[in-house]
Amino acid sequence: MSKFRRKKGKGLQRINTASLPDIVFMLLFFFMVSTTMRETEVQVRVTVPEATEVKKLEKKSLVSYIYIGRPVSHVARMYGTEPLIQLNDKLINEEGIPYESVQDFVLFEREKLPEVDKNRMTMSLRIDQNIPMGKVDDVKQALRRAKALIINYSARKEYQEQGRRR
Amino acid sequence: MAREVPEINGGSLADIAFLLLIFFLVATTMDIDTGITRLLPPEPEKDQQTEVRVNKRNVLVVLINRSDRLMVGGEEMDPSYLKAKTLEFFTNPANNPNLPEMEETEIQFPPGSSPLLPPDGVWRGLVSKGVISLQNDRSTTYGRYLQIQNELVAAVNELRNDFCELYFDKSFDELNTSDPYEEEIYDGIRNIYKMNISESEPKNIEGLN
């Protein structure tokens, strides 16, 4: 007769799952608060360069995006493989310097902002690192004409190996 | 006589919440955009004469040619030396007559904000009149262009940061510009070390191969 008798009911103890919905809801609320809706589908391939002096863009509502890159494969079938400019979610196809498209875009985006923020609108340029500057200069000229002067050269944070001096 | 309320089965609540959670995971983004913020110069008026007379010693010309090679002040240079060159250009430590003029300037800081300032908070010192002129070819790659921009911005940021740490015992990035007191410090330092980087009107530069 063994002292150590096997317990009767085999199988695992059931874990109480009553608090599972609470946990999941908490996660859900976290994601609802901390993220923003995906608004644009980027139709050009962009790998932004790395830089050490990058800063975060503070107010997201003030920022509009301009993408410049070579089109992704399904877009390339229509437009070819030359670098394209995409304004928020619209691809543009204008010969020469795209004054008109950019002007329309800037006016439209500025209209969406409240009065106090109208002159703080920031254009974030997300540009592929292998694109020749000609295209970028064109966009910059168009932005100057459209009086959207605050720009942000989008870049990833690069961490220096030897670190800062202090 | 209390009627018994039938209990709702909450077993599927977790499933519903999971479904919502996954929807939000897929449909939203969290990435915060980072980058180097710059100000474009306004477009010149039609009748406005754009040529500004600047003393030659006050200008450092930074050229990037079509094969991404860098020329600074007339000689070819590796990008890794550009930051040191920019620092020297903006500070002119040895009072070299070929480097920019320094101008005696007074800048107002909040009174009593630093033990190194006089009690009225006015900083008196030399401010560089130097301007960096950055020029690129249409075939320069954007990656190289931004790398050069980054080196120039890094040099000015370092000057600002050193000043801020010396006088206010704080790094320049930590200044909170929504606070009027710290904003005055921020603006003051920005006026001592100005981000004088001018981008010329686009043009094609002959290859410097």
Short mmCIF file of C-alpha atoms in Angstrom, two decimals:
data_model
loop_
_atom_site.label_atom_id
_atom_site.label_comp_id
_atom_site.label_asym_id
_atom_site.label_seq_id
_atom_site.Cartn_x
_atom_site.Cartn_y
_atom_site.Cartn_z
CA MET A 1 0.00 0.00 0.00
CA SER A 2 1.59 3.14 -1.08
CA LYS A 3 1.31 6.28 0.86
CA PHE A 4 1.37 8.33 -2.27
CA ARG A 5 -1.86 7.59 -3.86
CA ARG A 6 -2.59 9.07 -7.18
CA LYS A 7 -5.21 11.70 -7.06
CA LYS A 8 -8.44 10.64 -8.50
CA GLY A 9 -9.42 13.15 -11.14
CA LYS A 10 -6.61 13.14 -13.65
CA GLY A 11 -6.24 15.87 -16.26
CA LEU A 12 -5.25 19.48 -15.80
CA GLN A 13 -6.75 21.99 -13.48
CA ARG A 14 -8.98 24.28 -15.48
CA ILE A 15 -7.69 27.83 -15.62
CA ASN A 16 -10.26 30.38 -14.73
CA THR A 17 -10.84 32.42 -17.86
CA ALA A 18 -13.36 34.83 -16.43
CA SER A 19 -10.87 37.69 -16.53
CA LEU A 20 -9.74 36.99 -20.09
CA PRO A 21 -12.21 39.44 -21.67
CA ASP A 22 -11.03 42.14 -19.29
CA ILE A 23 -7.43 41.60 -20.27
CA VAL A 24 -8.23 41.60 -23.96
CA PHE A 25 -10.35 44.73 -23.63
CA MET A 26 -7.51 46.44 -21.88
CA LEU A 27 -5.19 45.59 -24.76
CA LEU A 28 -7.84 46.75 -27.19
CA PHE A 29 -8.20 50.13 -25.51
CA PHE A 30 -4.45 50.52 -25.43
CA PHE A 31 -4.23 50.04 -29.16
CA MET A 32 -7.25 52.24 -29.84
CA VAL A 33 -5.69 55.10 -27.92
CA SER A 34 -2.08 54.83 -28.98
CA THR A 35 -2.41 54.23 -32.71
CA THR A 36 -3.85 56.12 -35.61
CA MET A 37 -5.76 54.87 -38.59
CA ARG A 38 -3.78 53.90 -41.64
CA GLU A 39 -4.84 56.49 -44.17
CA THR A 40 -2.68 56.09 -47.19
CA GLU A 41 -1.49 53.21 -49.21
CA VAL A 42 2.02 53.97 -50.36
CA GLN A 43 2.34 53.10 -54.01
CA VAL A 44 6.01 53.90 -54.37
CA ARG A 45 8.87 52.06 -52.77
CA VAL A 46 10.55 54.26 -50.20
CA THR A 47 13.55 53.47 -48.04
CA VAL A 48 14.36 56.67 -46.23
CA PRO A 49 18.03 57.38 -45.49
CA GLU A 50 19.58 57.27 -42.06
CA ALA A 51 20.66 60.33 -40.14
CA THR A 52 21.85 61.10 -36.63
CA GLU A 53 20.13 64.43 -36.03
CA VAL A 54 16.53 63.32 -36.48
CA LYS A 55 13.72 64.67 -34.35
CA LYS A 56 10.20 63.43 -33.86
CA LEU A 57 7.41 65.26 -35.61
CA GLU A 58 5.24 66.44 -32.80
CA LYS A 59 1.72 67.07 -34.04
CA LYS A 60 0.59 64.49 -36.53
CA SER A 61 -2.44 66.49 -37.63
CA LEU A 62 -0.15 69.20 -39.03
CA VAL A 63 1.79 66.82 -41.21
CA SER A 64 1.08 65.93 -44.81
CA TYR A 65 3.17 63.43 -46.65
CA ILE A 66 4.93 63.56 -49.98
CA TYR A 67 6.45 60.32 -51.17
CA ILE A 68 9.01 60.05 -53.94
CA GLY A 69 10.25 56.69 -55.10
CA ARG A 70 10.13 54.07 -57.78
CA PRO A 71 6.63 52.56 -58.10
CA VAL A 72 5.81 49.16 -56.60
CA SER A 73 5.37 46.38 -59.11
CA HIS A 74 1.60 46.58 -59.77
CA VAL A 75 1.79 50.35 -60.23
CA ALA A 76 4.88 50.04 -62.40
CA ARG A 77 2.85 48.16 -64.96
CA MET A 78 0.81 51.31 -65.55
CA TYR A 79 3.35 54.07 -65.02
CA GLY A 80 6.73 52.53 -65.83
CA THR A 81 9.66 52.38 -63.47
CA GLU A 82 10.70 56.04 -63.42
CA PRO A 83 10.52 57.75 -59.99
CA LEU A 84 7.03 58.97 -59.15
CA ILE A 85 5.65 61.52 -56.72
CA GLN A 86 2.78 60.62 -54.45
CA LEU A 87 0.95 63.32 -52.49
CA ASN A 88 -0.70 61.73 -49.42
CA ASP A 89 -2.55 59.03 -51.38
CA LYS A 90 -2.60 60.40 -54.89
CA LEU A 91 -0.01 59.60 -57.51
CA ILE A 92 0.73 62.52 -59.76
CA ASN A 93 1.77 62.40 -63.33
CA GLU A 94 2.73 65.90 -64.37
CA GLU A 95 5.38 66.82 -66.84
CA GLY A 96 8.22 69.04 -65.61
CA ILE A 97 7.97 70.76 -62.25
CA PRO A 98 4.63 69.74 -60.67
CA TYR A 99 3.54 73.26 -59.75
CA GLU A 100 -0.19 72.71 -60.21
CA SER A 101 -0.61 69.40 -58.43
CA VAL A 102 1.41 70.57 -55.46
CA GLN A 103 -0.44 73.87 -55.31
CA ASP A 104 -3.80 72.09 -55.25
CA PHE A 105 -2.56 69.63 -52.69
CA VAL A 106 -1.20 72.32 -50.36
CA LEU A 107 -4.40 74.37 -50.59
CA PHE A 108 -6.53 71.29 -49.89
CA GLU A 109 -4.44 70.21 -46.90
CA ARG A 110 -4.24 73.72 -45.49
CA GLU A 111 -8.02 74.04 -45.69
CA LYS A 112 -8.38 71.07 -43.36
CA LEU A 113 -6.38 72.69 -40.56
CA PRO A 114 -7.85 75.03 -37.93
CA GLU A 115 -7.11 78.73 -38.42
CA VAL A 116 -4.37 78.96 -35.79
CA ASP A 117 -2.38 76.10 -37.26
CA LYS A 118 -2.57 77.13 -40.90
CA ASN A 119 0.95 78.50 -41.03
CA ARG A 120 2.45 75.63 -39.05
CA MET A 121 1.64 73.03 -41.67
CA THR A 122 4.56 70.67 -42.18
CA MET A 123 5.31 68.72 -45.32
CA SER A 124 7.11 65.51 -44.58
CA LEU A 125 9.17 64.39 -47.55
CA ARG A 126 9.54 60.64 -47.50
CA ILE A 127 12.03 60.09 -50.26
CA ASP A 128 13.91 56.99 -51.27
CA GLN A 129 17.63 57.33 -50.72
CA ASN A 130 18.54 56.38 -54.30
CA ILE A 131 16.33 58.93 -56.04
CA PRO A 132 18.24 61.63 -57.94
CA MET A 133 17.87 65.11 -56.48
CA GLY A 134 16.32 66.51 -59.67
CA LYS A 135 12.89 65.20 -58.70
CA VAL A 136 13.34 66.46 -55.14
CA ASP A 137 14.40 69.91 -56.32
CA ASP A 138 11.28 70.07 -58.50
CA VAL A 139 9.06 69.33 -55.52
CA LYS A 140 10.91 71.84 -53.36
CA GLN A 141 10.46 74.54 -56.00
CA ALA A 142 6.76 73.72 -56.23
CA LEU A 143 6.41 73.84 -52.45
CA ARG A 144 8.08 77.24 -52.36
CA ARG A 145 5.63 78.56 -54.90
CA ALA A 146 2.74 77.07 -52.93
CA LYS A 147 4.13 78.76 -49.79
CA ALA A 148 4.44 75.54 -47.83
CA LEU A 149 7.84 76.29 -46.39
CA ILE A 150 8.18 74.02 -43.37
CA ILE A 151 9.49 70.72 -44.60
CA ASN A 152 10.82 67.63 -42.96
CA TYR A 153 13.30 65.33 -44.61
CA SER A 154 12.12 62.03 -43.26
CA ALA A 155 14.95 59.82 -41.99
CA ARG A 156 15.55 56.92 -39.72
CA LYS A 157 17.53 57.36 -36.55
CA GLU A 158 21.08 56.18 -36.94
CA TYR A 159 23.00 55.37 -33.82
CA GLN A 160 26.66 56.25 -33.95
CA GLU A 161 29.06 53.55 -32.88
CA GLN A 162 31.43 55.73 -30.92
CA GLY A 163 28.58 57.66 -29.29
CA ARG A 164 28.28 61.36 -28.62
CA ARG A 165 31.09 63.24 -27.00
CA ARG A 166 29.25 63.53 -23.73
CA MET B 1 -41.30 38.00 -5.25
CA ALA B 2 -38.16 38.55 -7.22
CA ARG B 3 -38.16 37.34 -10.77
CA GLU B 4 -34.99 35.63 -11.71
CA VAL B 5 -33.04 37.44 -14.40
CA PRO B 6 -31.56 34.97 -16.86
CA GLU B 7 -27.79 35.29 -16.93
CA ILE B 8 -26.17 36.11 -20.23
CA ASN B 9 -23.45 33.74 -21.25
CA GLY B 10 -20.22 35.69 -21.27
CA GLY B 11 -18.10 32.97 -22.70
CA SER B 12 -17.85 34.49 -26.14
CA LEU B 13 -16.98 37.94 -24.87
CA ALA B 14 -13.29 37.17 -25.09
CA ASP B 15 -13.67 36.11 -28.71
CA ILE B 16 -15.46 39.31 -29.62
CA ALA B 17 -12.83 41.40 -27.92
CA PHE B 18 -10.07 39.49 -29.67
CA LEU B 19 -11.71 40.13 -33.00
CA LEU B 20 -11.86 43.86 -32.34
CA LEU B 21 -8.29 43.83 -31.10
CA ILE B 22 -7.06 42.17 -34.26
CA PHE B 23 -9.00 44.63 -36.38
CA PHE B 24 -7.26 47.53 -34.69
CA LEU B 25 -3.89 45.85 -34.94
CA VAL B 26 -4.28 45.56 -38.69
CA ALA B 27 -6.00 48.84 -39.52
CA THR B 28 -3.89 51.26 -37.52
CA THR B 29 -0.28 52.34 -37.43
CA MET B 30 1.89 53.42 -34.58
CA ASP B 31 4.94 54.73 -36.38
CA ILE B 32 5.91 58.28 -35.55
CA ASP B 33 7.62 60.08 -38.35
CA THR B 34 11.13 61.26 -37.63
CA GLY B 35 13.36 63.45 -39.71
CA ILE B 36 15.29 66.66 -40.13
CA THR B 37 13.06 69.71 -40.21
CA ARG B 38 14.18 72.60 -42.38
CA LEU B 39 12.67 75.81 -43.61
CA LEU B 40 12.54 76.54 -47.32
CA PRO B 41 13.30 80.09 -48.41
CA PRO B 42 10.24 81.89 -49.80
CA GLU B 43 10.06 82.15 -53.55
CA PRO B 44 11.68 85.37 -54.74
CA GLU B 45 9.37 88.01 -56.16
CA LYS B 46 9.56 88.60 -59.89
CA ASP B 47 11.04 92.09 -59.69
CA GLN B 48 13.15 91.43 -56.65
CA GLN B 49 16.89 91.44 -57.12
CA THR B 50 17.97 88.14 -55.60
CA GLU B 51 21.65 88.83 -55.50
CA VAL B 52 22.83 89.70 -52.05
CA ARG B 53 26.33 90.94 -51.59
CA VAL B 54 28.07 88.76 -49.06
CA ASN B 55 31.69 89.04 -48.15
CA LYS B 56 33.60 86.10 -49.61
CA ARG B 57 35.10 85.02 -46.32
CA ASN B 58 31.61 84.62 -44.87
CA VAL B 59 30.51 81.95 -47.30
CA LEU B 60 31.40 78.28 -47.32
CA VAL B 61 30.37 76.63 -50.55
CA VAL B 62 29.46 72.96 -50.23
CA LEU B 63 29.04 71.25 -53.58
CA ILE B 64 27.85 67.72 -54.25
CA ASN B 65 28.43 66.64 -57.82
CA ARG B 66 26.64 64.10 -59.98
CA SER B 67 28.81 61.22 -58.80
CA ASP B 68 28.10 62.09 -55.15
CA ARG B 69 31.54 63.53 -54.50
CA LEU B 70 31.84 66.43 -52.12
CA MET B 71 33.70 69.68 -52.57
CA VAL B 72 33.97 72.12 -49.68
CA GLY B 73 35.38 75.60 -50.10
CA GLY B 74 37.10 74.68 -53.36
CA GLU B 75 38.71 71.40 -52.35
CA GLU B 76 37.49 67.84 -52.42
CA MET B 77 36.67 66.41 -49.02
CA ASP B 78 35.49 63.19 -47.44
CA PRO B 79 32.07 63.66 -45.77
CA SER B 80 33.46 62.50 -42.43
CA TYR B 81 35.52 65.71 -42.15
CA LEU B 82 32.63 68.02 -42.98
CA LYS B 83 31.36 68.37 -39.42
CA ALA B 84 34.74 69.47 -38.08
CA LYS B 85 35.12 71.89 -40.98
CA THR B 86 31.69 73.36 -40.29
CA LEU B 87 32.43 73.76 -36.60
CA GLU B 88 35.63 75.60 -37.42
CA PHE B 89 33.80 77.74 -39.96
CA PHE B 90 31.11 78.82 -37.53
CA THR B 91 33.35 79.46 -34.53
CA ASN B 92 36.53 80.79 -36.15
CA PRO B 93 38.54 80.02 -33.00
CA ALA B 94 41.88 81.42 -34.21
CA ASN B 95 40.38 84.60 -35.67
CA ASN B 96 41.56 83.57 -39.10
CA PRO B 97 40.98 86.33 -41.69
CA ASN B 98 39.80 83.71 -44.21
CA LEU B 99 37.05 82.45 -41.91
CA PRO B 100 33.82 84.40 -41.25
CA GLU B 101 33.67 87.67 -39.40
CA MET B 102 32.43 87.55 -35.84
CA GLU B 103 30.01 90.22 -34.76
CA GLU B 104 29.66 91.62 -31.23
CA THR B 105 26.08 90.84 -30.19
CA GLU B 106 23.86 91.10 -27.14
CA ILE B 107 21.26 88.42 -26.54
CA GLN B 108 18.67 88.57 -23.79
CA PHE B 109 18.18 85.51 -21.62
CA PRO B 110 15.80 85.29 -18.66
CA PRO B 111 17.41 87.22 -15.77
CA GLY B 112 19.06 84.97 -13.22
CA SER B 113 18.79 81.89 -15.39
CA SER B 114 22.46 81.08 -15.32
CA PRO B 115 25.32 81.84 -12.91
CA LEU B 116 27.58 82.51 -15.90
CA LEU B 117 25.44 85.39 -17.10
CA PRO B 118 25.29 88.86 -15.53
CA PRO B 119 22.22 89.40 -13.29
CA ASP B 120 20.24 91.14 -16.05
CA GLY B 121 20.55 88.02 -18.19
CA VAL B 122 22.15 89.67 -21.20
CA TRP B 123 24.75 87.58 -22.99
CA ARG B 124 27.47 89.56 -24.76
CA GLY B 125 29.67 87.77 -27.20
CA LEU B 126 30.64 87.09 -30.75
CA VAL B 127 28.17 85.70 -33.29
CA SER B 128 29.37 84.37 -36.61
CA LYS B 129 28.20 85.98 -39.83
CA GLY B 130 29.00 82.81 -41.77
CA VAL B 131 26.62 81.26 -44.27
CA ILE B 132 26.90 77.81 -45.77
CA SER B 133 25.79 77.54 -49.35
CA LEU B 134 24.73 74.03 -50.21
CA GLN B 135 24.52 73.16 -53.88
CA ASN B 136 23.73 69.89 -55.57
CA ASP B 137 23.41 68.47 -59.05
CA ARG B 138 20.17 67.04 -60.39
CA SER B 139 21.79 63.61 -60.46
CA THR B 140 23.07 63.68 -56.89
CA THR B 141 21.36 60.92 -54.94
CA TYR B 142 19.02 61.98 -52.19
CA GLY B 143 20.76 59.73 -49.67
CA ARG B 144 24.05 61.57 -50.09
CA TYR B 145 22.32 64.94 -50.03
CA LEU B 146 20.65 64.14 -46.72
CA GLN B 147 23.89 62.81 -45.30
CA ILE B 148 25.53 66.16 -46.03
CA GLN B 149 22.57 68.09 -44.61
CA ASN B 150 22.83 65.91 -41.54
CA GLU B 151 26.52 66.71 -41.03
CA LEU B 152 25.83 70.45 -41.28
CA VAL B 153 22.89 70.27 -38.88
CA ALA B 154 24.93 68.10 -36.53
CA ALA B 155 27.65 70.74 -36.32
CA VAL B 156 25.21 73.51 -35.41
CA ASN B 157 23.39 71.26 -32.95
CA GLU B 158 26.66 70.47 -31.25
CA LEU B 159 27.49 74.15 -30.82
CA ARG B 160 24.05 74.83 -29.39
CA ASN B 161 24.20 71.84 -27.13
CA ASP B 162 27.61 72.73 -25.75
CA PHE B 163 26.48 76.28 -25.02
CA CYS B 164 23.31 75.05 -23.36
CA GLU B 165 25.14 72.56 -21.18
CA LEU B 166 27.78 75.09 -20.17
CA TYR B 167 25.33 77.83 -19.24
CA PHE B 168 22.14 76.03 -18.27
CA ASP B 169 23.39 72.58 -17.32
CA LYS B 170 20.93 70.92 -19.65
CA SER B 171 21.05 69.54 -23.15
CA PHE B 172 19.53 71.66 -25.90
CA ASP B 173 17.11 68.91 -26.90
CA GLU B 174 15.65 68.82 -23.41
CA LEU B 175 14.47 72.43 -23.51
CA ASN B 176 10.71 72.49 -23.44
CA THR B 177 9.56 75.11 -25.94
CA SER B 178 5.98 75.19 -24.67
CA ASP B 179 7.27 76.77 -21.46
CA PRO B 180 7.85 80.52 -22.05
CA TYR B 181 10.88 80.62 -19.76
CA GLU B 182 12.68 77.81 -21.52
CA GLU B 183 11.52 79.04 -24.89
CA GLU B 184 13.39 82.30 -24.29
CA ILE B 185 16.54 80.30 -23.62
CA TYR B 186 15.87 78.20 -26.71
CA ASP B 187 15.38 81.23 -28.95
CA GLY B 188 18.42 82.95 -27.47
CA ILE B 189 20.70 80.04 -28.22
CA ARG B 190 19.23 79.74 -31.67
CA ASN B 191 20.18 83.36 -32.28
CA ILE B 192 23.74 82.81 -31.13
CA TYR B 193 24.28 79.78 -33.36
CA LYS B 194 22.09 80.30 -36.39
CA MET B 195 21.35 77.51 -38.82
CA ASN B 196 22.65 79.51 -41.76
CA ILE B 197 22.42 76.93 -44.49
CA SER B 198 21.28 78.38 -47.75
CA GLU B 199 20.19 76.19 -50.60
CA SER B 200 20.76 77.73 -53.95
CA GLU B 201 18.27 77.73 -56.77
CA PRO B 202 18.61 74.37 -58.49
CA LYS B 203 21.03 74.19 -61.36
CA ASN B 204 23.27 71.69 -63.01
CA ILE B 205 26.79 71.68 -61.76
CA GLU B 206 29.44 70.60 -64.20
CA GLY B 207 30.92 67.29 -63.21
CA LEU B 208 33.97 67.68 -61.06
CA ASN B 209 35.44 64.34 -61.90
#
